[in-house]
CSV table of C-alpha atoms in Angstrom, one decimal:
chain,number,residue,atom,x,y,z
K,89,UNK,CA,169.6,137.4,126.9
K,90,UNK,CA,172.1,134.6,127.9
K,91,UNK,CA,171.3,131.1,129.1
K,92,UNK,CA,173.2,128.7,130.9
K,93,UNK,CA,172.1,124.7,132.4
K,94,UNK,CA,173.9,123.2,134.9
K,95,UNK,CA,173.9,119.3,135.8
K,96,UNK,CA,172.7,119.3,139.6
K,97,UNK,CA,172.2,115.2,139.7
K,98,UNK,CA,170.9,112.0,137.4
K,99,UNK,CA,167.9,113.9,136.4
K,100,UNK,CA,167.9,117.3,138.4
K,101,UNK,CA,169.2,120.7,136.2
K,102,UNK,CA,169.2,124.3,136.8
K,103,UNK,CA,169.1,126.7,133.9
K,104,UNK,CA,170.5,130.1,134.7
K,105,UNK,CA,168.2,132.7,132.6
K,106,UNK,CA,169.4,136.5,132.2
K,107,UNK,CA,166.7,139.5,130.9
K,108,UNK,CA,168.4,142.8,130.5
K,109,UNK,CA,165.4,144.7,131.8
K,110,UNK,CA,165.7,147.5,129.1
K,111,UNK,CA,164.4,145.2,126.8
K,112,UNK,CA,160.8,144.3,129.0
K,113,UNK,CA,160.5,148.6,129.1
K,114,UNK,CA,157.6,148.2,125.8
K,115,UNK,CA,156.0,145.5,127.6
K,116,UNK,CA,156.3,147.3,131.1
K,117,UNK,CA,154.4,150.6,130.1
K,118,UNK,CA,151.7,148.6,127.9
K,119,UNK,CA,150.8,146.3,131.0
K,120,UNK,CA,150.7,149.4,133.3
K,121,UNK,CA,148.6,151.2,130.7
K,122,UNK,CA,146.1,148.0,130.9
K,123,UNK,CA,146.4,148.5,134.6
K,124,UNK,CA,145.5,151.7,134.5
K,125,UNK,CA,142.3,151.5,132.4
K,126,UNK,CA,140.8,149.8,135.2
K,127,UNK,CA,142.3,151.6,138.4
K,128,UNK,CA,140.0,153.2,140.8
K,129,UNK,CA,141.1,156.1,143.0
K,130,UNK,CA,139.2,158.3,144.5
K,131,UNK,CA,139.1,161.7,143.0
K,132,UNK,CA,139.3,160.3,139.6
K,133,UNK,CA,137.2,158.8,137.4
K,134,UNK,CA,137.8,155.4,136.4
K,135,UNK,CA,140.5,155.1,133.7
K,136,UNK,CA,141.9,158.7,134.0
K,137,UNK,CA,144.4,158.2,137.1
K,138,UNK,CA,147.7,159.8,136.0
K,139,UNK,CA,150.6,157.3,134.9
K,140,UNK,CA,152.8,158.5,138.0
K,141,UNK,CA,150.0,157.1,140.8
K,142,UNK,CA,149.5,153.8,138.8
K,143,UNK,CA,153.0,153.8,138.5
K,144,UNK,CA,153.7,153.8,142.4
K,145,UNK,CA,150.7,151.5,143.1
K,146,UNK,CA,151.4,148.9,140.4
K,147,UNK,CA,154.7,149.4,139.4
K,148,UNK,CA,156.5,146.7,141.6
K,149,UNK,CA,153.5,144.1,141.2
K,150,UNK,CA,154.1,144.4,137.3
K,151,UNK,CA,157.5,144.3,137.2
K,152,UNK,CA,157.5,141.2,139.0
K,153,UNK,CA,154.4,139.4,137.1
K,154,UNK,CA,156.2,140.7,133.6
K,155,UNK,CA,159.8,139.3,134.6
K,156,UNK,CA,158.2,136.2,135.9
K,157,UNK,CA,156.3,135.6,132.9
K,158,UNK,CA,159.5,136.4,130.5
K,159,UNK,CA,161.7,134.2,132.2
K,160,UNK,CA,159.5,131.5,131.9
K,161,UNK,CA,158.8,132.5,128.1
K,162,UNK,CA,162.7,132.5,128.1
K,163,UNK,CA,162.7,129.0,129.9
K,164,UNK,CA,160.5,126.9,127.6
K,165,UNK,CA,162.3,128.4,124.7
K,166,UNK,CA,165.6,127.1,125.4
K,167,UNK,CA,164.1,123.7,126.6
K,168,UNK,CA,163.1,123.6,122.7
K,169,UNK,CA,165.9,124.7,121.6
K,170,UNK,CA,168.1,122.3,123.5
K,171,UNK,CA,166.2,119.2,123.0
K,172,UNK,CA,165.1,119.2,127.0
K,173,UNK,CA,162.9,116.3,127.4
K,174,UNK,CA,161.1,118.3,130.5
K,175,UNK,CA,159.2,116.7,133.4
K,176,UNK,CA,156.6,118.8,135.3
K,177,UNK,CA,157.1,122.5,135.7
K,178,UNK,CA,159.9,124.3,136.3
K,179,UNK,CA,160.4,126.1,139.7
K,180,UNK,CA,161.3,129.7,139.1
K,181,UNK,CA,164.0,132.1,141.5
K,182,UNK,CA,164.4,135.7,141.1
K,183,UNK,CA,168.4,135.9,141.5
K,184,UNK,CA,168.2,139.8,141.3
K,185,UNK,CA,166.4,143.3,143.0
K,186,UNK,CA,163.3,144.3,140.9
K,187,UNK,CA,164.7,147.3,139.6
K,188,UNK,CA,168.3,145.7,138.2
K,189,UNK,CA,169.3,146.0,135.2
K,190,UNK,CA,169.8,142.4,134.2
K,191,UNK,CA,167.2,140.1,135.6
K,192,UNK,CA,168.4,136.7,136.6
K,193,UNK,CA,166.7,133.9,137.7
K,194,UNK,CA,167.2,130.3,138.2
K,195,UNK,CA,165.0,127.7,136.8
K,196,UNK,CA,165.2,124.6,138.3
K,197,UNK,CA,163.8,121.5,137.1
K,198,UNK,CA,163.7,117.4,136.2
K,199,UNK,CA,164.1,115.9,133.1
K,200,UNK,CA,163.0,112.7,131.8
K,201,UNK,CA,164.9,109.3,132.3
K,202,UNK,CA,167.1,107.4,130.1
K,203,UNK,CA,165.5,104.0,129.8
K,204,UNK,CA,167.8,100.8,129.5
K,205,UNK,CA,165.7,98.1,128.3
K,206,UNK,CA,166.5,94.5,129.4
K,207,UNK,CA,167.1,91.5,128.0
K,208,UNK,CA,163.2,90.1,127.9
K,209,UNK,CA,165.0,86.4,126.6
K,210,UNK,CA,165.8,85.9,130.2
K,211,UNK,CA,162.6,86.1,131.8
K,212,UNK,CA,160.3,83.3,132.4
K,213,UNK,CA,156.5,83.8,132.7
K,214,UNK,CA,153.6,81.3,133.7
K,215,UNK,CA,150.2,81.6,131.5
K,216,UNK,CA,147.4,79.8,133.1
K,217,UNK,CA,145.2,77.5,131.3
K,218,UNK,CA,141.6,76.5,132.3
K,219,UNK,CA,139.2,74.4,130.7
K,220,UNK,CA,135.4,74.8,131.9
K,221,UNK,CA,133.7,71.8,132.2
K,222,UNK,CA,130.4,70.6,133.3
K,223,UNK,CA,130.8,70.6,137.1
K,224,UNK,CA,132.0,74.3,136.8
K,225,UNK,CA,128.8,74.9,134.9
K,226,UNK,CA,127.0,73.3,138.0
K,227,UNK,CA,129.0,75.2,140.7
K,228,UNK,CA,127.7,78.5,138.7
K,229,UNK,CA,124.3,77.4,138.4
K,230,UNK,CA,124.3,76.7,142.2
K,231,UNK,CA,125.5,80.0,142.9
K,232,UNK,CA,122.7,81.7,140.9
K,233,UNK,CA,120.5,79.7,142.4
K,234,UNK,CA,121.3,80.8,146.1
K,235,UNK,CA,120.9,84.3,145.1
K,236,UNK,CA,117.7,83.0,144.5
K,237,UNK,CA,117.1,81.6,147.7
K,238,UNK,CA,113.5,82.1,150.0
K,239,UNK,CA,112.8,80.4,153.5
K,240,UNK,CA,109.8,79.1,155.0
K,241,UNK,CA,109.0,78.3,158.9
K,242,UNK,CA,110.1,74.4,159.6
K,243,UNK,CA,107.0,72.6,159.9
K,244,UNK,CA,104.9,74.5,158.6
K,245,UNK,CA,103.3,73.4,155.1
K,246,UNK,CA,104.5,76.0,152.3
K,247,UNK,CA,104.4,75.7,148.8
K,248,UNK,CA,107.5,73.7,148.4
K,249,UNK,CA,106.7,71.5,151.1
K,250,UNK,CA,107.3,71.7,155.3
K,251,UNK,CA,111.2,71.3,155.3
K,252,UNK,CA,111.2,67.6,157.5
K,253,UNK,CA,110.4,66.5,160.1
K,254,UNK,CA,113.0,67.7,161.8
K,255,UNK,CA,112.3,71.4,163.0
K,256,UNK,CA,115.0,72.1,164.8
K,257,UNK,CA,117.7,74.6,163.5
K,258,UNK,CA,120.0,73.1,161.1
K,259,UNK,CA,123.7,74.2,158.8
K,260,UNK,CA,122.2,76.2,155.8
K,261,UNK,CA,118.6,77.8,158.1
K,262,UNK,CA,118.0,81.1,158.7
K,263,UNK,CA,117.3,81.9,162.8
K,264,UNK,CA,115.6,84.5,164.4
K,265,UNK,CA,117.2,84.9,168.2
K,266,UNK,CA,117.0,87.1,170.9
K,267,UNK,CA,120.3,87.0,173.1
K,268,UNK,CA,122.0,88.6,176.1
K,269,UNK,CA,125.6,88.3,176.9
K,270,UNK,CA,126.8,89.0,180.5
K,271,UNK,CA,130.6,89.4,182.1
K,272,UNK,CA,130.6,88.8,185.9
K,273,UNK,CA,126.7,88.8,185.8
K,274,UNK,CA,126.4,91.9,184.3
K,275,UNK,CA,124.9,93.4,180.7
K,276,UNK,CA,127.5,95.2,178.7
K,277,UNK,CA,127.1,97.4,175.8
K,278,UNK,CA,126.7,95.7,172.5
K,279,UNK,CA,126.0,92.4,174.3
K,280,UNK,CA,122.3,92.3,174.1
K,281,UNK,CA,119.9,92.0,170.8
K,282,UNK,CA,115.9,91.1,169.8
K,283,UNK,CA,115.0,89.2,166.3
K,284,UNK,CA,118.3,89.4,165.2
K,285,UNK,CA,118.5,87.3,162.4
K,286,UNK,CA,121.3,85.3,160.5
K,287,UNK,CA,122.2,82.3,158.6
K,288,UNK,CA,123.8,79.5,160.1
K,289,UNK,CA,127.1,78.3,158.0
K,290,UNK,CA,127.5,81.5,156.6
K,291,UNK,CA,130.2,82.8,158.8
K,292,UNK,CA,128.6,86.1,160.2
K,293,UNK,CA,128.4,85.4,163.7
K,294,UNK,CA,130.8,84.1,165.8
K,295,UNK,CA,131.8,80.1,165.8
K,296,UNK,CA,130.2,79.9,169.6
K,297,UNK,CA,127.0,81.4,168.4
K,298,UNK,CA,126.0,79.1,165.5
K,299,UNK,CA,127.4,75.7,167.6
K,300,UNK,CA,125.0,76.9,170.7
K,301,UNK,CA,122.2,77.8,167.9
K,302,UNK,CA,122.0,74.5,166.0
K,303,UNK,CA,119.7,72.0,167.2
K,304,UNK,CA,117.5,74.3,168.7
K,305,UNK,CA,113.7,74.4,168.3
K,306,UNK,CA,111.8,77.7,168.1
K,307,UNK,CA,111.3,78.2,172.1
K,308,UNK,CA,114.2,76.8,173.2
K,309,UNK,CA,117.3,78.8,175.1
K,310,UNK,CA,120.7,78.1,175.4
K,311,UNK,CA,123.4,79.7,177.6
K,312,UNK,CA,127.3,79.3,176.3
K,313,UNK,CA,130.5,80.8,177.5
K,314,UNK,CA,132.0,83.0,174.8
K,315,UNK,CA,135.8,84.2,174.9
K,316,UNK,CA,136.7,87.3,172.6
K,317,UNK,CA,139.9,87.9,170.9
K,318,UNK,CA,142.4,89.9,172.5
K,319,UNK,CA,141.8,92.0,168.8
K,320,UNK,CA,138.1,92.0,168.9
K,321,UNK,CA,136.8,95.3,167.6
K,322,UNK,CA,135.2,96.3,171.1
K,323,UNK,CA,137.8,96.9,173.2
K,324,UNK,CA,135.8,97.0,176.2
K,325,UNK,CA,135.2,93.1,176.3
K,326,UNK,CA,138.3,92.4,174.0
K,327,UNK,CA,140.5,89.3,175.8
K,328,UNK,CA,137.5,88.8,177.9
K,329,UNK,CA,134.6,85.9,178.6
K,330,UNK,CA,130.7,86.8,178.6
K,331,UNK,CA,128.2,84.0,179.9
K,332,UNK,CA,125.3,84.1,176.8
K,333,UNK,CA,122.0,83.1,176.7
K,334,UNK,CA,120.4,82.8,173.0
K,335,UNK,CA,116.5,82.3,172.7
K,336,UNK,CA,115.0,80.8,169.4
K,337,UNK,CA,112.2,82.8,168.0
K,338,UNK,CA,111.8,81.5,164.5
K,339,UNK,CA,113.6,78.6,162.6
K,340,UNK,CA,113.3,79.0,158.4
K,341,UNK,CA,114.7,76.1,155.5
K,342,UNK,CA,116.2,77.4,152.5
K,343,UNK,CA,114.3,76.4,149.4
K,344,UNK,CA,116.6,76.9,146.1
K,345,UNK,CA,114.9,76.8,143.1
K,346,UNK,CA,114.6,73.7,140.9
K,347,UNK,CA,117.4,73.9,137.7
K,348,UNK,CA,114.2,73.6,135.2
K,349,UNK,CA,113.1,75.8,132.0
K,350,UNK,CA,111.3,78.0,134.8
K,351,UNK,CA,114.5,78.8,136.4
K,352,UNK,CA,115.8,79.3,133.0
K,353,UNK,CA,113.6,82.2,132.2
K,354,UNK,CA,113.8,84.0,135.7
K,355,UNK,CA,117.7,84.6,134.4
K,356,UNK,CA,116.5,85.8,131.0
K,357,UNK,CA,116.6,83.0,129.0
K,358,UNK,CA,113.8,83.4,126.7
K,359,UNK,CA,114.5,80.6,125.0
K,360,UNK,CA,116.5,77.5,124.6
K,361,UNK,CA,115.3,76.7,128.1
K,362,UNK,CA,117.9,74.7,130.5
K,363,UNK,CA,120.5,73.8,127.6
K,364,UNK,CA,120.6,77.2,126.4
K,365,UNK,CA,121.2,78.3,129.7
K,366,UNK,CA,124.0,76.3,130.6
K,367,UNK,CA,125.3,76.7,127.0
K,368,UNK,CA,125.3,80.9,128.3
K,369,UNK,CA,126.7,80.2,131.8
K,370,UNK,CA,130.0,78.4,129.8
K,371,UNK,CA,130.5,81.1,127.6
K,372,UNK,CA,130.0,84.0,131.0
K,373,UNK,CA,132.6,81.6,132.5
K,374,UNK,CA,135.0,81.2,129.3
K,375,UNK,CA,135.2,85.0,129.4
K,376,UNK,CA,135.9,85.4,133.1
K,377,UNK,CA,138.8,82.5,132.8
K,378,UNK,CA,140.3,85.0,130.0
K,379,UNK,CA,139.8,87.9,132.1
K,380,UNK,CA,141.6,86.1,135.0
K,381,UNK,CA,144.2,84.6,133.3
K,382,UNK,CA,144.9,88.1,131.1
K,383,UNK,CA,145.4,90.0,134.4
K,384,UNK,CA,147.3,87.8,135.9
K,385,UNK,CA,149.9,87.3,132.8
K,386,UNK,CA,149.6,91.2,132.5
K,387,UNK,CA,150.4,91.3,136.6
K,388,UNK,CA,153.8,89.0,135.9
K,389,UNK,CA,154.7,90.7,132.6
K,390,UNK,CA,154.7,94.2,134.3
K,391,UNK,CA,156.7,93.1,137.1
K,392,UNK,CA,159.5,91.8,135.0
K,393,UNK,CA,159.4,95.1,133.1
K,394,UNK,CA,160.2,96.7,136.5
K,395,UNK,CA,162.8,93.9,137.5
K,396,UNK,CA,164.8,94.0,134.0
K,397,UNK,CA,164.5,98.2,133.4
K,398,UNK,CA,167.1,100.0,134.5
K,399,UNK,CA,166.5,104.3,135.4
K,400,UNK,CA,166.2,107.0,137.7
K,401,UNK,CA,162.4,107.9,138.4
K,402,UNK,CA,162.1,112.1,138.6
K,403,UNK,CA,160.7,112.8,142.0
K,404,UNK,CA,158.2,115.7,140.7
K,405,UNK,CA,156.2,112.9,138.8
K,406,UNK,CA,155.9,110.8,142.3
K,407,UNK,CA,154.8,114.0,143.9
K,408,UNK,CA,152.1,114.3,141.4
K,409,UNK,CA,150.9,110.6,141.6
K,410,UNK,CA,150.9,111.0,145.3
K,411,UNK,CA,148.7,113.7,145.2
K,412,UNK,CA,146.5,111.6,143.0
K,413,UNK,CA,146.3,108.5,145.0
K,414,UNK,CA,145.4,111.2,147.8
K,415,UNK,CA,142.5,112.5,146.0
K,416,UNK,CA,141.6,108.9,145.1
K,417,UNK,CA,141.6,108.2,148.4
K,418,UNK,CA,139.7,110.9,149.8
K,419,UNK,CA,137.2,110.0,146.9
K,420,UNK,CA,136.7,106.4,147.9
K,421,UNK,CA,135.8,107.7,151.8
K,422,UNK,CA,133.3,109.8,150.8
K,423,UNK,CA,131.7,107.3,148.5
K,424,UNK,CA,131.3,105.1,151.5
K,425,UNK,CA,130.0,108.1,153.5
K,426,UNK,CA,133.1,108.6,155.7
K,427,UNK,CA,132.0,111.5,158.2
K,428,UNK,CA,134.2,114.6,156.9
K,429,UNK,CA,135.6,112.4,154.7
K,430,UNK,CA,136.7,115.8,152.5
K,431,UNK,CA,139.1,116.6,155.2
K,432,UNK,CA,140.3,113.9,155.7
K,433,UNK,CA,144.4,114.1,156.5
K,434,UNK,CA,145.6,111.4,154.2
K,435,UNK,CA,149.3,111.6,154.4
K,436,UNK,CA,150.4,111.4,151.0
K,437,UNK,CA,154.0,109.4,152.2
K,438,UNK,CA,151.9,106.3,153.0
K,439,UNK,CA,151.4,106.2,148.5
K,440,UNK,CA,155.4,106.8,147.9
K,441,UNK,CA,156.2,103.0,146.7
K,442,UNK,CA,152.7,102.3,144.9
K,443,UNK,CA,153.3,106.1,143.2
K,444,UNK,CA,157.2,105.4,142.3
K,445,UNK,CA,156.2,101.6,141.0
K,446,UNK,CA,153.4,103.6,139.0
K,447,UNK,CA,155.5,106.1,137.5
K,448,UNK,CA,158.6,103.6,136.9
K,449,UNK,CA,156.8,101.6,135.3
K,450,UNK,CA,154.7,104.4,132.8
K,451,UNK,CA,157.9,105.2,131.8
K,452,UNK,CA,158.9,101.8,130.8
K,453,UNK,CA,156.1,101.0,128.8
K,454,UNK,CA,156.4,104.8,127.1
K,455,UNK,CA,159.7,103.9,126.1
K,456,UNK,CA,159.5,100.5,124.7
K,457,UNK,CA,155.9,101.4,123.3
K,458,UNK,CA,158.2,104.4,121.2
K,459,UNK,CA,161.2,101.9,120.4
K,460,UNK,CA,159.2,98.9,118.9
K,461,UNK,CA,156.2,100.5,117.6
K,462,UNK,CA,153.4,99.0,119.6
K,463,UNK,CA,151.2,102.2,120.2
K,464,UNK,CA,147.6,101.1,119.5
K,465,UNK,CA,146.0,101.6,116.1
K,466,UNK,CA,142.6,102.5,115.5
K,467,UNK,CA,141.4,98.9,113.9
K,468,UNK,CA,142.6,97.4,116.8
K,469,UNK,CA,140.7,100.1,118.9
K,470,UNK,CA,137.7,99.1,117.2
K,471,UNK,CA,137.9,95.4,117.3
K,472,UNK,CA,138.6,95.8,121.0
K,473,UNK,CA,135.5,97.9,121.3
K,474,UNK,CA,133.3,95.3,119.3
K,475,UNK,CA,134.7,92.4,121.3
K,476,UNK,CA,133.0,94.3,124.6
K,477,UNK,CA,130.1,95.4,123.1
K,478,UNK,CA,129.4,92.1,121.6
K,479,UNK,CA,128.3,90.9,125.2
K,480,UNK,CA,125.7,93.2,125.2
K,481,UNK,CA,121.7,93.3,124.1
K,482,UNK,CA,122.8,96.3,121.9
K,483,UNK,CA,125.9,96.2,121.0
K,484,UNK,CA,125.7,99.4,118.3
K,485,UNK,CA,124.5,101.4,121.3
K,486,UNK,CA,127.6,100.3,123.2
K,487,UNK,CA,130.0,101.6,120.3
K,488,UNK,CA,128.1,104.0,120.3
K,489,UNK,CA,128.8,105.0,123.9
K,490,UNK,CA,132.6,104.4,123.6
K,491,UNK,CA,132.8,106.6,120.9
K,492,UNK,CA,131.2,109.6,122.0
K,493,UNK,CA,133.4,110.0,124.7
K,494,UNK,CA,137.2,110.7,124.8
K,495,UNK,CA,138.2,109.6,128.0
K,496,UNK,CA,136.5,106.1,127.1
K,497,UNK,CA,138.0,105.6,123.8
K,498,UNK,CA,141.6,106.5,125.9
K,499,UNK,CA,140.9,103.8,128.1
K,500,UNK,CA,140.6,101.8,125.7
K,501,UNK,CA,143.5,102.8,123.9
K,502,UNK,CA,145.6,102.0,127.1
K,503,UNK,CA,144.3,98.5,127.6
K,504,UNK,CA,145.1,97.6,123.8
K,505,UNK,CA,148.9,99.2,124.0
K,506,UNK,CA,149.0,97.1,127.1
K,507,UNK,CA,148.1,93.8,125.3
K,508,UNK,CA,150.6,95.3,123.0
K,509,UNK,CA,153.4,95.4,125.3
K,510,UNK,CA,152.1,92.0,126.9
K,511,UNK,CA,152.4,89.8,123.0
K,512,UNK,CA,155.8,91.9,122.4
K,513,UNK,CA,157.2,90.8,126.0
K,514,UNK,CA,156.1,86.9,125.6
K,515,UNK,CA,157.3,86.2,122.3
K,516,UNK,CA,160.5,87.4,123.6
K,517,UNK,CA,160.2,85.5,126.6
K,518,UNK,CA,160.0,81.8,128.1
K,519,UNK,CA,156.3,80.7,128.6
K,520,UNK,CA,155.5,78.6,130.7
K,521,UNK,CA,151.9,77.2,129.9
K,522,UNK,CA,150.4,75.7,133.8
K,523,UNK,CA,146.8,73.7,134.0
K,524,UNK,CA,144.9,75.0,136.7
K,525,UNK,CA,141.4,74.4,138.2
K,526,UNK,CA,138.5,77.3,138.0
K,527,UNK,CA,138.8,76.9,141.6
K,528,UNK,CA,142.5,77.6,142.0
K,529,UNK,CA,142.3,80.4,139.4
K,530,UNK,CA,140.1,82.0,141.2
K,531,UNK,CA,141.8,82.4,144.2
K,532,UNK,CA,144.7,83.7,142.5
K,533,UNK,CA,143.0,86.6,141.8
């Protein structure tokens, strides 16, 4: 058997692989005698068909499955041998008839990247900075407290009072309307609706809508011209005016529950009452500031790792993380009940940059994971476990959870080497430390 690998680009070889096919005789006759326990033919019984007829029925399918499966034997050998560091799975081609006496085929494949690590000293990053403070704490609590939220009729006496004297449709009510829109003075599709209700303020209808709504009793009409985009979604009144005339059924003021103990409890406060619960709220929004401010760091520290990295990405990992994003893809429409969402033709090109970025930059962090050592180790595994199951009501049936399965604990695992890779990169780096607002954090996200 002789070998030979030839140097077809940065990452692409060929390895020529020769069989002399006296030596695959042994194997030959034992995989046509398998064959043959099995064969059917009529006017035998099973198992008992003469080695010439399994020969001529079977003989060129075995030869090619036995010379395939050698040369690929032959293939993985010499990649040990020679110290290949292989990517994917070779692609085999017979270079010879069936029945030749040497077999050759050619075995072309990738192999993986030399990695040229960058200077990190010259990199600057920016770490965020936030400090939560009581009107944060308030902004939260009013948040909560409009998921919360229940209307009752203007002027009518309720519980928590009539809402005013005012009865008319103000910013913040919820409407009830019946309207009809009309282009040249006539109905179009889409254009007409009965106790359609919305919230005024909120943004869900059209600006037109809510200004001809507000100040309107229950009773009342109003007709409005209305102009939609040239991109409106319907493109048969897209660019166009309709004439609409919107009709007030009901007219309901948002009551928000009082910030007391009561409110307290409805949030599962047990105890500790309004201070307790504000004391909770801080912490939930401590956490999400470290979340943000993590990701965002993580965000800026891989992108530098992909600026200041120099090598060649092999194209049959892309291909594979293509066809992943793909299948995520298609997995995400049928989620949301996409109609044949299973068949979806979701061209894999339209995933080539996110899918090289992806692979580029696993091989970085592969590389400089192996050079300085920062693979994750199994206290820090743990503590990073107990940190997440520590905001939990049982936080031994949350280890618990991680535990039992592998794919969990690997997630984990990831998420550690990537803080890892994160505290190696900034104490090599410049950081940057910027105050920011809860506000302005949040949009950064």
């Amino acid at each position: 058997m002789a070998v030979q690998i030839e140097n077809l680009g940065s990452l692409d070889r060929k390895m020529t692989l020769e069989l002399a096919r006296a030596d695959l005789a042994k194997a030959r006759e034992a995989r046509l005698a398998q064959v043959g326990k099995t064969m059917k033919m009529a006017g035998f019984r099973p198992g008992k068909v003469p080695k010439n007829l399994v020969e001529k029925q079977y003989g060129m399918q075995v030869d090619f499955e036995l010379q395939f499966d050698k040369a690929s034997e032959l293939f993985y050998e010499e990649c040990k041998k020679a110290g290949v560091a292989l990517v994917g799975q070779p692609r085999l081609e017979p270079k010879s008839e069936l029945d030749a006496e040497t077999i050759i085929f050619d075995a072309f494949f990738e192999v993986l990247p030399e990695v040229k690590i960058g200077d990190f000293s010259t990199a600057e990053v920016t770490k965020y900075t936030t400090d939560i403070g009581e009107a944060e704490i308030d902004r939260a609590l009013d948040v909560l407290r409009k998921q919360q939220v229940h209307y009752h009729p203007r002027g009518e006496a309720s519980p928590h009072g009539d809402g005013g004297a005012n009865t008319a449709a103000q910013n913040g009510d919820q409407v009830v309307i019946d309207f009809v829109g009309k282009i040249d003075g006539v109905e179009f599709a889409g254009g007409k609706a009965e106790n359609f209700e919305y919230v005024i303020g909120e943004g869900r209808m059209l600006p037109e809508f809510e200004a001809a709504t507000l100040g309107l009793k229950v009773g009342e009409s109003k007709s409005f011209p209305l102009s939609f985009p040239e991109d409106y979604h319907g493109k048969d009144v897209a660019g166009k005016t309709a004439e609409f005339t919107v009709t007030v059924k009901a007219v309901n003021w948002a009551h928000l529950p009082v910030v007391d103990d009561a409110f307290a409890l409805s949030l599962g406060v047990a105890e500790g009452g309004v201070e307790k619960m504000r004391a909770e709220v801080k912490e939930n929004l401590d956490r999400e500031v470290n979340r943000r401010i993590t990701n965002l760091l993580k965000s800026e520290v891989m992108d530098k790792l992909n600026t200041l990295c120099e090598l060649d990405v092999p194209k049959s990992l892309i291909a594979s993380e293509q066809e992943r994003l793909v299948e995520g893809a298609r997995q995400d429409l049928m989620q949301r009940g996409v109609p044949n969402a299973k068949d979806a033709p979701i061209p894999a090109d339209i995933f080539a940059e996110q899918a090289t970025k992806r692979v580029r930059l696993g091989l970085i962090l592969s590389d400089l994971v192996k050079q300085q050592k920062l693979a994750a180790t199994a206290d820090q595994i743990k503590a990073e476990i107990d940190e997440q199951a520590a905001t939990y009501e049982d936080p031994k049936e949350v280890v618990r959870w991680f535990y039992s399965n592998p794919s969990r604990l690997k997630d984990i695992e990831n998420l550690v080497l990537e803080d890892n890779v994160i505290k190696f990169f900034t104490s090599q780096a410049k950081v940057v430390d910027k105050p920011i607002s809860f506000e302005e954090l949040s949009k950064l996200n």
